[in-house]
């Protein structure tokens, strides 16, 4: 395959970042926005071409004679060669999930670029302060995210992983004059950095014991060690498996080093994907502009954790305990976030918690996937849900952005009854809600159903648990929908004009994403993506009873929401008063932020940092200060010797000369 | 009575000590300059005496003496010029009042 197109996919956003970042302030707002959007449009076309060539081109390097999809290294250049073994490469790996991610990222990113042309200006058409900077950062993010998904080795992935974190930080803090945005950006950066520490240690442990950074080496050799499984590709790294299966296997604190490495790497994924207990940054990240929330904090960056686990999935398959941890963390997060989402007032917060919950679905799906359960259906379901979720969640966020843009507030209490005023937003938002709730034939139905089938194949508890969360999802999404668009008539304030639909640059992305959300469920995903590259027809594994149950649960959730929130009534207040403690805990997000504040401020700052600061200020600084003070005092004491009286100096000289002469005389005697 | 080197050296030593005493105690800069000349001349005597008594056939000590006299003359001219300039600036030549250059 020609390397020009893949290089351009990475080079264009980087070039756009440099161009807009360095010369953007000299350009007009319109030119900068258009340039950024056109650049992203070009990348979109190139990525589609690449993905299409990979999936449907039928070239022998992409698909073997038996129809299995292969991992293909488009290029892999040595970047840093520390030693002969420790070589860091930069490359471009094309395989089913990276090709799929190319499509997802460029689609959402292009939609957001287009949408921001309308969103980042007020009703009088005046552009936001820093409009060019916004597009520069968007390009930087697109570059980093594309580099992350095509990384052929874990080190390149780590580099781009940090770059997306940095661009997320820059974009959350875009309104840097707002203190809440600044603290939110710091919080996001620090929490994910903390998680990345685990990721880095995991990388070091894994590569120390395997002697390689390459994904193809990890995964293919892990797969090759399992009998009766089709080998993914011809790359093999001898001895990796031997290390893990040698006896005695390397152990640390009662678990094998492989388990430790995988759990630590998953910790990095937990931070990026906002899993419990590292989820606290994501709701605050909503301080950024809404298109950024759609792009980074709903569709692409936050699923990087899922993508990471999927990348190393054949390794995770070797460690039952690591998968168990993923399942438990995912299941707890899914329920937690869904409960909290039922009580939030800020519509972006509701969507943020819904994102956390949906990512947890993907994590659970990976956690319950086994190669003997429907041919690893969970893996495919996770990737499928990633794809559909990216589309409908970006749609919901962009819809929320349109509402916020029209109303000027984030809270649904200022909205209510908007369906007549903003019909396009209303319809597209409804489609998004139906998709996330899992109503046939919208895309979320299919992907969520695969996940539930996979859960059922693994354990009944996981299935029941996740079905309940799915019902809750339908409930809170329709609660949000009814509170925004129904509940009561919208009150137009005196002197304000009535809210209305947005300009076409904002409507068009909504409509396109809504169409994708309607039809994406019919993509034969099993033919494209599977954990070992072997295509299969997932409809053969489609469990109609599971589908029927989940549909009933979803409809029950929607019905409950309809009863409670369609028209203004007393039911929500009654419900709130019936379980005041539960409501309060959910409303305060189970006090996680307060817990973190307690741990950081009281325990870490109070008990560790403050004594250390005292030691630094008094012992270390004190020692240095006393050196200075002694020197100062001594020089003060002897400086009168330099009196300016020349004859005194002659005296000193004479006495010194005589003393030296005397000493010499005594010594010579 | 034979005249030995010590007959020259003791007056030279006395001259030198007078020069040192004068240099330290006199406050007038002209007087200090005179004391300085006294010390120089004491040293010149020593040069001549040692040359005469230790190496009678040679003339290095004598040359040194002549050089030192010439240099002392030049140095005195310089010092007088400096003192005159100080007097113009400060209206006196008392060394105690010239204590600007201190800590």
Coordinates of N, CA and C in Angstrom, one line a residue, chain A residues 16 88 185 187 210 330 506 567 602:
Chain A
X16 N -1.9 21.9 10.0 CA -3.0 22.9 10.3 C -2.8 23.5 11.7
X88 N 12.7 2.6 19.6 CA 11.3 3.1 19.6 C 11.0 3.5 18.1
X185 N -9.7 22.2 33.9 CA -8.7 21.7 33.0 C -7.5 21.1 33.8
X187 N -7.8 19.8 36.8 CA -8.3 18.6 37.4 C -8.2 17.4 36.4
X210 N 8.9 -8.8 28.0 CA 8.7 -9.4 26.7 C 9.8 -8.9 25.7
X330 N -16.2 -1.8 35.3 CA -17.1 -1.4 34.3 C -18.5 -1.4 34.8
X506 N -24.6 24.6 11.8 CA -24.9 23.8 13.0 C -25.9 22.7 12.8
X567 N -45.6 16.1 31.3 CA -46.3 17.3 31.7 C -45.9 17.7 33.1
X602 N -7.0 17.2 53.2 CA -6.7 16.8 54.6 C -5.5 15.9 54.7

